[in-house]
Coordinates of C-alpha atoms in Angstrom, one line a residue:
M376 CA 49.1 38.6 131.6
R377 CA 48.4 37.9 135.1
M378 CA 51.6 37.2 137.1
K379 CA 52.6 36.2 140.3
V380 CA 54.3 38.8 142.1
F381 CA 56.5 38.4 145.6
C382 CA 57.0 41.7 147.8
T383 CA 58.7 42.3 150.4
G384 CA 57.9 45.6 152.6
A385 CA 54.4 44.7 151.8
S386 CA 53.0 46.9 154.4
G387 CA 55.3 49.5 154.0
Y388 CA 55.1 52.9 152.2
I389 CA 56.9 51.8 148.8
G390 CA 56.1 48.4 148.8
G391 CA 52.8 48.6 149.8
S392 CA 52.1 51.2 147.0
V393 CA 53.9 49.2 144.5
A394 CA 51.9 46.1 145.3
A395 CA 48.4 47.9 145.6
H396 CA 49.4 49.1 142.0
L397 CA 50.2 45.6 140.6
V398 CA 47.1 44.2 142.3
A399 CA 45.0 47.2 140.6
A400 CA 46.7 45.7 137.3
G401 CA 45.4 42.4 137.7
H402 CA 48.5 40.8 139.1
Q403 CA 48.5 38.1 142.3
V404 CA 50.6 39.7 144.9
T405 CA 52.1 37.9 148.0
G406 CA 53.3 40.1 150.5
L407 CA 56.0 39.6 153.4
V408 CA 54.8 41.3 156.6
R409 CA 56.2 40.6 160.0
S410 CA 52.9 40.6 162.4
Q411 CA 49.0 39.2 162.0
E412 CA 48.0 42.8 162.3
K413 CA 50.0 43.7 159.1
A414 CA 48.9 40.6 157.5
D415 CA 45.4 41.5 158.1
A416 CA 45.9 44.8 156.6
V417 CA 47.4 43.8 153.6
R418 CA 45.0 41.2 152.9
A419 CA 42.1 43.9 153.0
R420 CA 43.9 45.4 150.1
G421 CA 43.8 42.1 148.0
I422 CA 47.6 41.2 149.0
Q423 CA 48.0 37.5 149.9
P424 CA 50.1 37.8 153.5
L425 CA 53.3 35.8 153.9
L426 CA 54.4 36.0 157.7
G427 CA 57.9 36.1 158.0
T428 CA 61.2 38.5 158.1
L429 CA 64.0 39.3 156.0
D430 CA 65.9 36.8 158.1
D431 CA 64.0 33.8 157.3
A432 CA 66.1 32.9 154.1
E433 CA 64.4 29.9 153.5
C434 CA 61.0 31.3 153.7
L435 CA 62.3 34.0 151.1
M436 CA 63.8 31.6 148.7
Q437 CA 60.4 29.5 148.5
A438 CA 58.5 32.6 148.1
A439 CA 60.8 33.9 145.3
R440 CA 60.8 30.3 143.4
A441 CA 56.8 30.7 143.6
A442 CA 56.8 33.9 142.1
D443 CA 57.2 35.2 138.4
I444 CA 58.5 38.6 139.4
V445 CA 60.1 39.6 142.7
V446 CA 60.1 43.1 144.1
N447 CA 62.4 44.0 147.3
A448 CA 61.2 47.3 148.8
A449 CA 61.5 46.4 152.7
S450 CA 65.3 47.3 153.2
A451 CA 67.9 48.7 150.7
D452 CA 70.8 47.3 152.9
Q453 CA 70.0 43.8 154.2
K454 CA 72.5 41.5 152.4
G455 CA 71.5 38.4 153.5
A456 CA 67.9 38.6 152.5
V457 CA 68.9 40.0 149.0
T458 CA 71.4 37.3 148.2
A459 CA 68.6 34.7 149.5
L460 CA 66.3 36.3 147.1
L461 CA 68.7 36.2 143.9
D462 CA 70.1 32.9 144.7
A463 CA 66.7 31.4 144.4
L464 CA 65.8 33.2 141.2
G465 CA 69.5 32.2 139.4
G466 CA 68.5 30.5 136.1
S467 CA 65.3 31.7 136.1
G468 CA 65.4 34.7 133.8
K469 CA 62.8 36.2 136.2
P470 CA 62.9 39.8 137.0
F471 CA 64.1 41.2 140.5
V472 CA 63.4 44.6 141.3
H473 CA 65.3 46.4 144.2
T474 CA 65.0 49.6 146.0
S475 CA 68.0 51.6 146.8
G476 CA 67.9 55.5 147.6
S477 CA 69.3 58.4 146.0
S478 CA 71.4 59.2 149.4
I479 CA 74.0 56.9 148.1
I480 CA 75.2 59.9 146.1
G481 CA 74.5 62.1 149.0
T482 CA 76.8 64.8 150.5
R483 CA 76.9 65.7 153.8
S484 CA 76.6 69.4 154.1
K485 CA 75.3 71.0 157.0
G486 CA 72.5 72.5 155.3
Q487 CA 74.9 74.3 152.6
R488 CA 73.9 73.9 148.9
S489 CA 75.8 71.5 146.6
D490 CA 75.9 72.1 142.8
A491 CA 76.9 68.4 142.3
V492 CA 74.2 66.5 139.7
F493 CA 74.1 63.0 139.2
D494 CA 72.5 60.6 136.5
E495 CA 72.9 57.0 136.4
D496 CA 76.4 57.1 134.4
T497 CA 78.0 59.9 136.7
P498 CA 81.0 58.5 138.9
F499 CA 80.9 59.0 142.7
T500 CA 82.3 58.1 145.7
P501 CA 79.8 57.2 148.6
S502 CA 80.3 58.7 151.9
P503 CA 81.1 55.8 154.5
T504 CA 77.7 55.6 155.8
R505 CA 76.5 54.4 152.1
A506 CA 79.7 52.6 150.9
A507 CA 77.8 49.2 152.0
R508 CA 74.7 50.2 150.3
V509 CA 76.6 50.8 147.1
A510 CA 78.5 47.8 147.4
L511 CA 75.2 45.8 147.8
N512 CA 73.9 47.3 144.7
E513 CA 76.8 46.4 142.7
L514 CA 76.4 42.6 143.9
I515 CA 72.7 42.8 143.0
L516 CA 73.6 43.7 139.2
S517 CA 76.5 41.2 138.9
Y518 CA 73.4 38.7 139.0
R519 CA 72.7 39.5 135.5
D520 CA 75.6 37.2 134.9
K521 CA 73.6 34.5 136.7
G522 CA 70.4 33.9 134.9
C523 CA 68.0 36.2 136.4
R524 CA 66.9 39.9 135.6
P525 CA 68.1 42.2 138.4
V526 CA 66.9 45.8 138.4
I527 CA 67.6 48.9 140.8
V528 CA 65.0 51.7 141.3
C529 CA 66.7 54.2 143.3
P530 CA 64.2 56.8 144.6
S531 CA 64.9 60.3 145.4
L532 CA 63.0 62.2 148.3
I533 CA 59.4 60.6 148.1
Y534 CA 56.3 62.2 148.6
G535 CA 52.4 61.8 148.6
L536 CA 49.7 59.6 149.9
G537 CA 50.7 56.2 149.6
L538 CA 48.6 53.4 148.0
G539 CA 48.9 50.6 150.9
V540 CA 48.9 50.6 154.4
E541 CA 51.6 53.0 155.2
Q542 CA 50.3 56.3 153.5
H543 CA 53.2 58.6 154.3
S544 CA 56.9 58.7 153.7
T545 CA 59.7 60.1 156.1
Q546 CA 60.8 63.5 155.4
V547 CA 58.3 65.6 154.6
P548 CA 55.9 64.5 157.6
L549 CA 59.1 64.8 159.9
L550 CA 59.2 68.4 158.9
I551 CA 55.5 69.3 159.4
D552 CA 55.2 67.5 162.9
L553 CA 58.3 69.7 163.8
A554 CA 56.9 72.9 162.6
K555 CA 53.7 71.8 164.7
K556 CA 55.8 71.4 167.5
R557 CA 57.9 74.5 167.3
G558 CA 55.2 77.0 165.7
C559 CA 57.4 77.3 162.8
A560 CA 58.9 75.3 160.3
A561 CA 62.5 74.4 160.7
H562 CA 65.5 73.3 158.6
A563 CA 68.9 72.0 159.3
G564 CA 71.6 74.7 159.0
P565 CA 71.0 77.5 156.4
G566 CA 68.3 75.0 154.3
E567 CA 70.0 75.6 151.2
N568 CA 70.9 72.1 150.5
I569 CA 68.9 70.2 147.8
W570 CA 67.1 67.1 147.4
S571 CA 65.5 66.1 144.1
N572 CA 62.3 64.5 144.8
V573 CA 59.4 62.1 143.2
H574 CA 55.8 61.6 143.9
I575 CA 54.7 58.3 144.9
D576 CA 52.2 58.0 142.2
D577 CA 54.8 58.3 139.5
L578 CA 57.4 56.0 141.4
V579 CA 54.9 53.0 141.3
T580 CA 54.6 53.4 137.4
L581 CA 58.4 53.2 137.4
Y582 CA 58.6 49.9 139.0
A583 CA 55.7 48.7 136.7
L584 CA 57.7 49.8 133.7
A585 CA 60.8 48.2 135.1
I586 CA 59.0 45.1 135.6
E587 CA 58.0 45.0 132.0
K588 CA 60.9 46.5 130.1
A589 CA 64.1 46.7 131.7
P590 CA 67.1 44.7 130.7
A591 CA 69.3 42.8 133.3
G592 CA 71.4 44.7 135.2
A593 CA 69.4 48.1 134.8
F594 CA 69.7 51.0 137.2
F595 CA 67.6 54.0 137.2
F596 CA 67.3 57.1 139.6
A597 CA 63.7 58.1 140.0
E598 CA 63.0 62.1 140.4
N599 CA 60.8 64.8 138.5
G600 CA 62.2 68.1 140.2
E601 CA 64.0 69.3 143.2
N602 CA 63.8 71.6 146.2
S603 CA 66.0 73.0 148.9
M604 CA 64.8 72.3 152.4
R605 CA 64.3 75.8 153.0
E606 CA 61.6 76.1 150.0
V607 CA 59.9 72.8 151.4
C608 CA 59.9 74.5 154.9
E609 CA 58.4 77.4 153.4
A610 CA 55.7 75.5 151.8
I611 CA 55.1 74.1 155.1
N612 CA 54.5 77.4 156.7
R613 CA 52.0 78.7 154.0
R614 CA 50.2 75.4 154.8
L615 CA 50.0 75.6 158.0
G616 CA 49.2 79.5 158.0
L617 CA 52.7 79.9 160.3
A618 CA 53.6 83.6 159.9
G619 CA 57.2 84.4 159.4
P620 CA 60.1 82.4 157.6
P621 CA 61.2 79.3 158.5
T622 CA 63.9 79.0 161.3
A623 CA 67.5 77.4 160.9
M624 CA 68.5 74.9 163.7
S625 CA 72.1 73.6 164.6
M626 CA 73.0 70.5 163.6
Q627 CA 73.4 69.6 167.1
E628 CA 69.3 70.6 167.6
A629 CA 68.8 68.7 164.4
A630 CA 70.4 65.5 165.8
A631 CA 68.6 66.0 168.9
E632 CA 65.5 66.1 166.9
W633 CA 65.9 63.4 164.2
G634 CA 69.0 61.4 165.3
E635 CA 72.6 61.9 163.9
G636 CA 72.1 59.9 160.6
T637 CA 69.0 61.3 159.6
A638 CA 69.8 64.8 160.3
E639 CA 73.2 64.4 158.7
D640 CA 72.4 62.0 155.8
T641 CA 68.9 63.3 154.7
M642 CA 67.6 66.4 156.1
A643 CA 70.9 68.6 156.0
S644 CA 72.4 66.6 152.9
N645 CA 72.3 67.5 149.0
S646 CA 70.9 64.5 146.8
R647 CA 70.8 65.8 143.4
V648 CA 69.9 63.3 140.7
R649 CA 68.4 63.3 136.9
A650 CA 66.3 60.2 136.1
V651 CA 68.0 59.9 132.6
R652 CA 67.5 56.1 132.0
A653 CA 64.1 56.0 133.4
R654 CA 62.8 58.4 130.8
Q655 CA 64.7 56.6 128.1
L656 CA 62.7 53.7 129.3
G657 CA 59.5 55.8 128.6
W658 CA 58.9 56.6 131.8
K659 CA 56.6 59.8 132.3
P660 CA 55.7 61.4 135.5
K661 CA 53.1 63.4 135.6
A662 CA 51.8 63.8 139.2
R663 CA 51.7 67.2 141.2
S664 CA 55.2 68.9 142.4
L665 CA 56.3 68.5 145.7
I666 CA 55.5 72.2 146.7
E667 CA 51.9 71.8 145.2
E668 CA 51.3 68.3 147.3
I669 CA 52.4 70.2 150.5
E670 CA 50.2 73.3 149.9
Q671 CA 47.2 71.5 148.1
G672 CA 47.4 67.9 148.5
C673 CA 47.7 65.2 151.1
Y674 CA 49.3 67.0 153.5
R675 CA 46.5 69.4 154.0

């Protein structure tokens, strides 16, 4: 059945990939973009552009009301946009699929390993930097009592070639760029910290499945494996033909390269999750692993 989809972040890595997947499935997708250049780029991929920003509440509400499905992939933290979209959907029964991120359970560890692993039912206390995001997730899911179908997809580290305008994610390209700059891959601290990960091809199928089958108030982690940052850096060295093991950066060096927030909450933290509910829903990830993708896939 052909559905009308409104997608924020349509020119981004996640949103653009989800939008492209839904277009390929035969749906009519309208995508929010911030510039004419981005509008032209998404139109070339079969997405009807809508010029605007996440601050344009009335624009968002009109687009949501006109759609059968709303996917928010532009920001995991912008409360004003989320409430505008959800208020527009109240009483409609329509699905609203929001994109969060597994750093909500992340632990700052300066590159040290943590053995804490979380599924969707594991209690946790977010770090101060992620408390607002967790509160927003709870607000979103509360709209199940207001006549719409809110669903949250919470990806771990995403890798692989995107299907839309923006073809690359954040973490792996940052590490590859740093390895080229330094002549050797480098991780923050000892690099024993571990992140779960998921291929973009598998992630978009979870979005489609959530749109089709997820009950109101559902929350899904998305992962299909995990690796330490040291393992990722070792694969990058092999991929680039760089001799020797990766090097360890101090946290001060890492912050100088990536900024304190990215260094502490992404590159040197642990974020280990299990996608129990997604698999119970019928999700069957099958794309190549992160290490295989680095060595044999799109990063070559």
